[in-house]
mmCIF file of C-alpha atoms and ligand atoms in Angstrom:
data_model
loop_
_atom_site.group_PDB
_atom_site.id
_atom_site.type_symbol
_atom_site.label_atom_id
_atom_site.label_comp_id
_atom_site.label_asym_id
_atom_site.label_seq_id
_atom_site.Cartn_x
_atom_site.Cartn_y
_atom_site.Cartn_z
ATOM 1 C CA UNK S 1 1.601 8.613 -12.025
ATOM 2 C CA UNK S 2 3.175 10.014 -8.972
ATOM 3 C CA UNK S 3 4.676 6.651 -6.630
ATOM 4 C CA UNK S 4 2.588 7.680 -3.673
ATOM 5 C CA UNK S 5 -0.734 7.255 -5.582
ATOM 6 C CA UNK S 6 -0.382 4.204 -6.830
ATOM 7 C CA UNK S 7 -0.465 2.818 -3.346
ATOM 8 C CA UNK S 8 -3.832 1.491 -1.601
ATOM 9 C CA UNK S 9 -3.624 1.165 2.029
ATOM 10 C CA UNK S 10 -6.571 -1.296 3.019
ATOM 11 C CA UNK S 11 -8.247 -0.050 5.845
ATOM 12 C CA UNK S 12 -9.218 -3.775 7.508
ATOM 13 C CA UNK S 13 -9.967 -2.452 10.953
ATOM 14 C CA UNK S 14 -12.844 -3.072 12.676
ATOM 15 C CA UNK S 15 -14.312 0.546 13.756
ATOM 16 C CA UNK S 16 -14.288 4.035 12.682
ATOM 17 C CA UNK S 17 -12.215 4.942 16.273
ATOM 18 C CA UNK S 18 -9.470 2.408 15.068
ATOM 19 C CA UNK S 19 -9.200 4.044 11.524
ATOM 20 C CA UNK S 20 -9.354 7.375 12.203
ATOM 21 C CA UNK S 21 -6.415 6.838 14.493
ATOM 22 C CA UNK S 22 -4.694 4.652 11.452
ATOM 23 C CA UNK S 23 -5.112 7.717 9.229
ATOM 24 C CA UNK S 24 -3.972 10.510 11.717
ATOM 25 C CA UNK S 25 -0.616 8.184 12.137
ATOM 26 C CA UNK S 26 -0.096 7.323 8.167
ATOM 27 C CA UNK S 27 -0.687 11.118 7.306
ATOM 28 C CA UNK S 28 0.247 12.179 3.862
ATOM 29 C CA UNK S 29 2.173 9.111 3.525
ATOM 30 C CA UNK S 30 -0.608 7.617 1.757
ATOM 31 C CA UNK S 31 -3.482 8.958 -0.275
ATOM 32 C CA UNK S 32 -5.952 6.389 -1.140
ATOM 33 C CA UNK S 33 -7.793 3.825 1.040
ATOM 34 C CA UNK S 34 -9.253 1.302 0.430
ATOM 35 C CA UNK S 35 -12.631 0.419 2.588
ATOM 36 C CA UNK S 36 -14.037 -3.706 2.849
ATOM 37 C CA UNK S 37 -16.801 -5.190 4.610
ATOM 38 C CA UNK S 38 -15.290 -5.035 7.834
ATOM 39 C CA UNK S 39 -14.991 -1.214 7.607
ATOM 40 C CA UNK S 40 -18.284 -0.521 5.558
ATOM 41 C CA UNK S 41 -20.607 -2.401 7.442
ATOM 42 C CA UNK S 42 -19.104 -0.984 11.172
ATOM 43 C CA UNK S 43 -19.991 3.408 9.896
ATOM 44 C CA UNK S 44 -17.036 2.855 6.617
ATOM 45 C CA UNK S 45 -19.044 4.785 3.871
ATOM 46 C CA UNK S 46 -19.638 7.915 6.162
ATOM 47 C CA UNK S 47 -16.047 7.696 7.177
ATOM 48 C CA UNK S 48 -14.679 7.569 3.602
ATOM 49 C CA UNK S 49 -17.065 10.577 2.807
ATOM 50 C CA UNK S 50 -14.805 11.940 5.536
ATOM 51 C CA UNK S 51 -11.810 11.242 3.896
ATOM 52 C CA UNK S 52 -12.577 12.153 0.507
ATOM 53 C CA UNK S 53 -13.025 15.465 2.127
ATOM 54 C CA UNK S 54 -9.535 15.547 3.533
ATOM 55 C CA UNK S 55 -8.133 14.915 -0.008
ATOM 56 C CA UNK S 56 -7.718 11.400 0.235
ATOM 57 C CA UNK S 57 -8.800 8.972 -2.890
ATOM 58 C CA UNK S 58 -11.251 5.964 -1.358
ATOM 59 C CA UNK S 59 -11.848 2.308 -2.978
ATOM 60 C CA UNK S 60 -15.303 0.695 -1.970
ATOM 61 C CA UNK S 61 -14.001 -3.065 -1.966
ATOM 62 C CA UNK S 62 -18.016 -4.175 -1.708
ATOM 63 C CA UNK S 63 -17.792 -6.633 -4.908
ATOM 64 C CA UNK S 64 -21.395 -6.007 -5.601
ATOM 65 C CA UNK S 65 -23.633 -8.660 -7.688
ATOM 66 C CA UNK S 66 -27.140 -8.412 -7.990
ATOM 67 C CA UNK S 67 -29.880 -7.865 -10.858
ATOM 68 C CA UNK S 68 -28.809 -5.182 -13.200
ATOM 69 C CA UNK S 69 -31.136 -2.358 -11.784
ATOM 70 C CA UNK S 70 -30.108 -3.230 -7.720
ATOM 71 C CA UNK S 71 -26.380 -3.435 -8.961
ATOM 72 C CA UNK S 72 -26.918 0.063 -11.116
ATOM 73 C CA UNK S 73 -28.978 2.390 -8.422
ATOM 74 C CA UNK S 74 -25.682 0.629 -5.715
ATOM 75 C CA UNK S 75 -23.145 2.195 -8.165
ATOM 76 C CA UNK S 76 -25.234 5.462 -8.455
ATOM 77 C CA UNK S 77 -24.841 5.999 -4.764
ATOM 78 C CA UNK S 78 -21.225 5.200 -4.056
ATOM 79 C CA UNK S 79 -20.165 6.999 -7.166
ATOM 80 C CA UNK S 80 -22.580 10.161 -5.247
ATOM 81 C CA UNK S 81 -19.968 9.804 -2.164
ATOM 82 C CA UNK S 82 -17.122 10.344 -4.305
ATOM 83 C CA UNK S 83 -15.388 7.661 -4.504
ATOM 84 C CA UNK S 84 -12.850 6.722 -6.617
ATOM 85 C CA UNK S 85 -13.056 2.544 -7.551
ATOM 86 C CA UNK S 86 -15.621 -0.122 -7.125
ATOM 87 C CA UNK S 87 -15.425 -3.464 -7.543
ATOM 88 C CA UNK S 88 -18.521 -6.298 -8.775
ATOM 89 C CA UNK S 89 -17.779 -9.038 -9.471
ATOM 90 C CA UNK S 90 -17.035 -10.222 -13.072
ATOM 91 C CA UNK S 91 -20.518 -11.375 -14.649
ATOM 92 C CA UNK S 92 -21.748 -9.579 -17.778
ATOM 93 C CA UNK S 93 -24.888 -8.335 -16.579
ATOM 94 C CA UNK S 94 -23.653 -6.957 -13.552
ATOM 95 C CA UNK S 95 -20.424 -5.147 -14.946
ATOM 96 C CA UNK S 96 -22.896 -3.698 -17.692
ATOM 97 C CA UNK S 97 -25.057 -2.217 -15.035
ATOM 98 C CA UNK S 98 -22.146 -0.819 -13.199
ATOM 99 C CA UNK S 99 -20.297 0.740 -16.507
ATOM 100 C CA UNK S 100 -23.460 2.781 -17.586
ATOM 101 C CA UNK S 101 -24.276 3.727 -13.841
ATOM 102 C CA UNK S 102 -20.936 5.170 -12.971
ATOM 103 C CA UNK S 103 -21.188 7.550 -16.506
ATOM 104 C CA UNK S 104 -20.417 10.921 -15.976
ATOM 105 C CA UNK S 105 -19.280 10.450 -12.557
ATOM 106 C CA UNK S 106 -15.445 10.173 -11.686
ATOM 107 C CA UNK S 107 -16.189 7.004 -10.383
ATOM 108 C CA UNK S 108 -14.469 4.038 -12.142
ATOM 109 C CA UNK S 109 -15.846 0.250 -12.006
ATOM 110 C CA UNK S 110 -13.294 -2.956 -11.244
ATOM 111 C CA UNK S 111 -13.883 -6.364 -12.042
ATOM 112 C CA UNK S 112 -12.897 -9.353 -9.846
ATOM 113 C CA UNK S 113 -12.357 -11.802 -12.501
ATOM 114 C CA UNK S 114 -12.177 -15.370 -10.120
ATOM 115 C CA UNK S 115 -11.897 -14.645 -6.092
ATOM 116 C CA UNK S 116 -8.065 -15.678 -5.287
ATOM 117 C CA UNK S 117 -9.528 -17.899 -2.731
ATOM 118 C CA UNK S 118 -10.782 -20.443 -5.499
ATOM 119 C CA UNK S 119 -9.109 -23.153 -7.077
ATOM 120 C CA UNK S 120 -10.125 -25.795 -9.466
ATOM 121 C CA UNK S 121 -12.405 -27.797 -7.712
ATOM 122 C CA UNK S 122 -14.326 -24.754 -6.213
ATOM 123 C CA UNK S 123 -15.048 -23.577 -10.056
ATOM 124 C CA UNK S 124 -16.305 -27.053 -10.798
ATOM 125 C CA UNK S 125 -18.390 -27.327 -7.348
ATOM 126 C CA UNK S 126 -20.226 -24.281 -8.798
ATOM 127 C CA UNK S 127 -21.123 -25.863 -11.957
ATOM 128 C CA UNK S 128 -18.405 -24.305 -14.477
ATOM 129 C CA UNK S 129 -16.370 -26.954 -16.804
ATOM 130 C CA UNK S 130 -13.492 -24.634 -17.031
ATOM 131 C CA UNK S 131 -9.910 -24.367 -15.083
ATOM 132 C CA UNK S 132 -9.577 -21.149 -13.145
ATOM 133 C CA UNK S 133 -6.959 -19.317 -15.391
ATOM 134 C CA UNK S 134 -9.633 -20.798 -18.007
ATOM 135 C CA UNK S 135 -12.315 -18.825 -16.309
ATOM 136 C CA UNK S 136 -9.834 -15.408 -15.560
ATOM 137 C CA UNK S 137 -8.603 -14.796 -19.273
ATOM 138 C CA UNK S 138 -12.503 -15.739 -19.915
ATOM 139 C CA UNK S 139 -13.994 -12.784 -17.732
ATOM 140 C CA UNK S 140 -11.296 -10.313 -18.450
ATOM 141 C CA UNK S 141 -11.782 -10.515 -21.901
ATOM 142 C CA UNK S 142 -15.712 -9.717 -21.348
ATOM 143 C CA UNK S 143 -14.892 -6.850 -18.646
ATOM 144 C CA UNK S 144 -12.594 -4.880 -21.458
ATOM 145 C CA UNK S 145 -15.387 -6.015 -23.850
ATOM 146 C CA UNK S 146 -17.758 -3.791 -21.556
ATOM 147 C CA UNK S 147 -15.719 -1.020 -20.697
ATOM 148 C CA UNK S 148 -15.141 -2.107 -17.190
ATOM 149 C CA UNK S 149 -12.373 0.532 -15.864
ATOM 150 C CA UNK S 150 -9.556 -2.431 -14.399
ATOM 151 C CA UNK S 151 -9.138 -5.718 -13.153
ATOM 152 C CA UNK S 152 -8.336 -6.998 -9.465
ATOM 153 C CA UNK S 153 -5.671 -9.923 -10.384
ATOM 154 C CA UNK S 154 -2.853 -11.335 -8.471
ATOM 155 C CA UNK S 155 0.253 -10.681 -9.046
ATOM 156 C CA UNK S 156 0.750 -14.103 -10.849
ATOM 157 C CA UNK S 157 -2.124 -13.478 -12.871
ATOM 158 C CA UNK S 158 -0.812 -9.751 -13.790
ATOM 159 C CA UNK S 159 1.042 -10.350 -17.225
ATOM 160 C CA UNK S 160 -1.117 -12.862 -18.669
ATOM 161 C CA UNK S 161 -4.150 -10.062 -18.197
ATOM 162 C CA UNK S 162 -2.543 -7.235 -18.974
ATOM 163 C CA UNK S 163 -1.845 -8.751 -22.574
ATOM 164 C CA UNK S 164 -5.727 -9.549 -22.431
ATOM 165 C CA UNK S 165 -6.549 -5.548 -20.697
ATOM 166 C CA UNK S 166 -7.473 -2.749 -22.808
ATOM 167 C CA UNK S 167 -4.701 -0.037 -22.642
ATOM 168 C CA UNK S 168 -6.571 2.169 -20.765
ATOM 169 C CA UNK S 169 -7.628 -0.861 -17.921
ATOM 170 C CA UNK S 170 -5.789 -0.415 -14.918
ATOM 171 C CA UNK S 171 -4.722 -3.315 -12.768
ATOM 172 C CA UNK S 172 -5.377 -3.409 -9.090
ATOM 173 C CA UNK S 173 -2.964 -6.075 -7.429
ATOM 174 C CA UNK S 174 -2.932 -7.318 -3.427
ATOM 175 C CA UNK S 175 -1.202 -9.599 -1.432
ATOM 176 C CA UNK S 176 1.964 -7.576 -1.445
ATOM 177 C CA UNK S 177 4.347 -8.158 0.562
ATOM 178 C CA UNK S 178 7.677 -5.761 1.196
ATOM 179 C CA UNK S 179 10.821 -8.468 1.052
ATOM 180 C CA UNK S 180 10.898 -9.809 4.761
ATOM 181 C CA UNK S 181 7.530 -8.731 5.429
ATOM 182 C CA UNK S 182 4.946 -11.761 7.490
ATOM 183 C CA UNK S 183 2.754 -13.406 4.691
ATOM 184 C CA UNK S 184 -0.215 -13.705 6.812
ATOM 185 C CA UNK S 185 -2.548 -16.334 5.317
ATOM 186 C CA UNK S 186 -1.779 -14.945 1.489
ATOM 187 C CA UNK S 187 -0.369 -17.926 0.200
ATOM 188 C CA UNK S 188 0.784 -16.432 -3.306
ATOM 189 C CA UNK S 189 2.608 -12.438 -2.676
ATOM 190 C CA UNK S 190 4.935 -10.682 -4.428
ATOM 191 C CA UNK S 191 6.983 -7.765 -3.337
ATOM 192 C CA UNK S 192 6.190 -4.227 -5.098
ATOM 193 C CA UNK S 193 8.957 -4.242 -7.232
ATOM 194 C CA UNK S 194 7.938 -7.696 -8.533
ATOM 195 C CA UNK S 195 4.328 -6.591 -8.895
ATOM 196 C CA UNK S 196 4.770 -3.057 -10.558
ATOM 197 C CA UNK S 197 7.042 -5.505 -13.236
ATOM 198 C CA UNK S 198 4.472 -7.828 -13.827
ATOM 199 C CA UNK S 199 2.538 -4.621 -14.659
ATOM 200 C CA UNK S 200 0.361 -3.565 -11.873
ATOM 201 C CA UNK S 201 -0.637 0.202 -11.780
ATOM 202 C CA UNK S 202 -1.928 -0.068 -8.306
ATOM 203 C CA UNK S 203 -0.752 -2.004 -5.146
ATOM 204 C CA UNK S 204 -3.184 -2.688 -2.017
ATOM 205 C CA UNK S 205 -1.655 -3.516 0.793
ATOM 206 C CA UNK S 206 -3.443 -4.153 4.314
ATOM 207 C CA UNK S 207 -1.113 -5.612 6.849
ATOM 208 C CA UNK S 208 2.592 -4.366 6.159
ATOM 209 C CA UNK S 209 1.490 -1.213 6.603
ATOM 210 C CA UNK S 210 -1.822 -1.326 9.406
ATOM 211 C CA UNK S 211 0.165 -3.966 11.983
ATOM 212 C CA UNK S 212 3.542 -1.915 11.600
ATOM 213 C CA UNK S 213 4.845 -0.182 14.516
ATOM 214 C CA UNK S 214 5.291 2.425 12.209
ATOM 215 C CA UNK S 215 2.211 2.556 9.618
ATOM 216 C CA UNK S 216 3.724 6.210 8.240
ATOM 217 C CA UNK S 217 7.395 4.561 7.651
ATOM 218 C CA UNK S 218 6.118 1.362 6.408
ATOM 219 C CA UNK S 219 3.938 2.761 3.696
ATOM 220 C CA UNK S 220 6.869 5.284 2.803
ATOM 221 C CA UNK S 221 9.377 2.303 2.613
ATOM 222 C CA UNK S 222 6.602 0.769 -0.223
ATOM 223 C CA UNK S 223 6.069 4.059 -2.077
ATOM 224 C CA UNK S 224 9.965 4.314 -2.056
ATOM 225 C CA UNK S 225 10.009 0.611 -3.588
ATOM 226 C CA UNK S 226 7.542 1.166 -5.911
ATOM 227 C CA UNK S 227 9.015 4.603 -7.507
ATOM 228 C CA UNK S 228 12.465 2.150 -7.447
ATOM 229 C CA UNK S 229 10.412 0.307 -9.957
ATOM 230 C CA UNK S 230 8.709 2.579 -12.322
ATOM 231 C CA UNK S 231 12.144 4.046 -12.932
HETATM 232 O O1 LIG T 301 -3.383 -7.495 4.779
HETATM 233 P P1 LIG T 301 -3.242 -7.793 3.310
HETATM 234 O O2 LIG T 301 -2.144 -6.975 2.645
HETATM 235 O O3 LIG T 301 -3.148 -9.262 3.006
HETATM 236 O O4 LIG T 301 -4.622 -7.243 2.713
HETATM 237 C C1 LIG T 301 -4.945 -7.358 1.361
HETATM 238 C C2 LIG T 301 -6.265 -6.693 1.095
HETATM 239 O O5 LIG T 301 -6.620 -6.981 -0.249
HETATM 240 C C3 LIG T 301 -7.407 -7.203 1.964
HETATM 241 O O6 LIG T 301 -8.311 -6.097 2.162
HETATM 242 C C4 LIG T 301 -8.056 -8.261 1.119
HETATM 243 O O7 LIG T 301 -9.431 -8.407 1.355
HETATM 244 C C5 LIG T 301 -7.821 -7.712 -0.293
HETATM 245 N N1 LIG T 301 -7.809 -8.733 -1.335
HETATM 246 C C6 LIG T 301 -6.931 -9.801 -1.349
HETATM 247 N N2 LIG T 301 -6.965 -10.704 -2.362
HETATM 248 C C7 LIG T 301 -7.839 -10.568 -3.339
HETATM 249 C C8 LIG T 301 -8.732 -9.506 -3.361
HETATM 250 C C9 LIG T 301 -8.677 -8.581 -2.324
HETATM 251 O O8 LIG T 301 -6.103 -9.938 -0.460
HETATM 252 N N3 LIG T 301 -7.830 -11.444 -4.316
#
């Protein structure tokens, strides 16, 4: 895979004004976005309809989780805008639902396994007698088990899953962060070169690149790093 498309560029802006103007600066620096609540729910899904027709890929970061047939008609419709990845969340019935909606489409499903934000004690607050890298291997096992198309993991939990991924499962990694870069409130990063090693086939990254004084040479600077590393 080519450097430049293995980086996501999250689009965490607040209105369609704001991200068009992000994507007119980046240019063909970068290729795929990746849109989140703040974007979706503030015109995002038109907008990356937009963007998939200028050529660029789109990630709908909407971790969906609902009864099978609400999560299944959801994952019918986004995979009708063209987009590329979805994430649900990581519970059997729900990543069933999405892997036999998105058939046929080129649409592929991720799983977030346990949200980064979580530790111990939030696992056991919501009634599970497990640890959370317990819990991870747990649910990454079922998602290859179901076909689920990749994993979102951080970068520490990238090597352990990969072991655990199907070949074919690709693995999604953010909180990246270019050596020198501000860590913002991710509290475990890893550069791109670290990440591609642990085994990541995609990077998102939000902040190095959209708060940059130069989004277009701070996204180059990563895809530079990260074709350093697949070599
Ligand atoms: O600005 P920054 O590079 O920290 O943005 C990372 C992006 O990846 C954000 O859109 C964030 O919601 C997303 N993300 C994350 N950690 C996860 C899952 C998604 O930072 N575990």
């Amino acid at each position: 895979m080519d450097a430049r498309d293995r980086l996501i560029v999250a689009l965490d802006v607040s209105s369609i004004a704001e991200a068009e103007v992000m994507v007119q600066r980046i240019g063909d620096a970068v290729s795929f976005y990746k849109i989140g609540y703040q974007l979706a729910f503030a015109g995002g899904l038109p907008f990356a309809h937009d963007l998939i027709g200028m050529g660029k890929k789109v990630f709908v970061d909407l971790k969906l989780h609902d009864i099978g047939n609400t999560v299944a008609k959801g994952v019918e419709s986004v995979a009708k805008l063209g987009a590329t990845f979805l994430t649900v969340h990581a519970y059997p019935q729900t990543m069933h639902a999405a892997v036999d909606a998105r058939k046929g489409s080129g649409l592929r499903i991720l799983a977030v396994t346990v949200l980064t934000s979580y530790d111990d004690a939030d696992i056991a607050a919501a009634g599970y007698d497990l640890t959370v890298p317990e819990l991870v291997t747990e649910r990454a096992a079922q998602a290859r088990d179901i076909g689920v198309d990749g994993l979102v993991c951080s970068g520490e939990e990238a090597a352990r899953l990969r072991a655990i991924a199907s070949a074919g499962m690709v693995l999604v990694i953010p909180g990246i962060r270019p050596a020198g870069a501000e860590r913002g409130d991710q509290k475990r990063i890893m550069t791109p070169t670290a990440a591609i090693g642990a085994g990541a086939d995609y990077l998102v990254v939000g902040r190095p690149v959209i708060a940059a004084s130069d989004p277009k040479a701070a996204a180059e600077a990563i895809v530079a790093e990260i074709a350093g590393a697949a070599r």
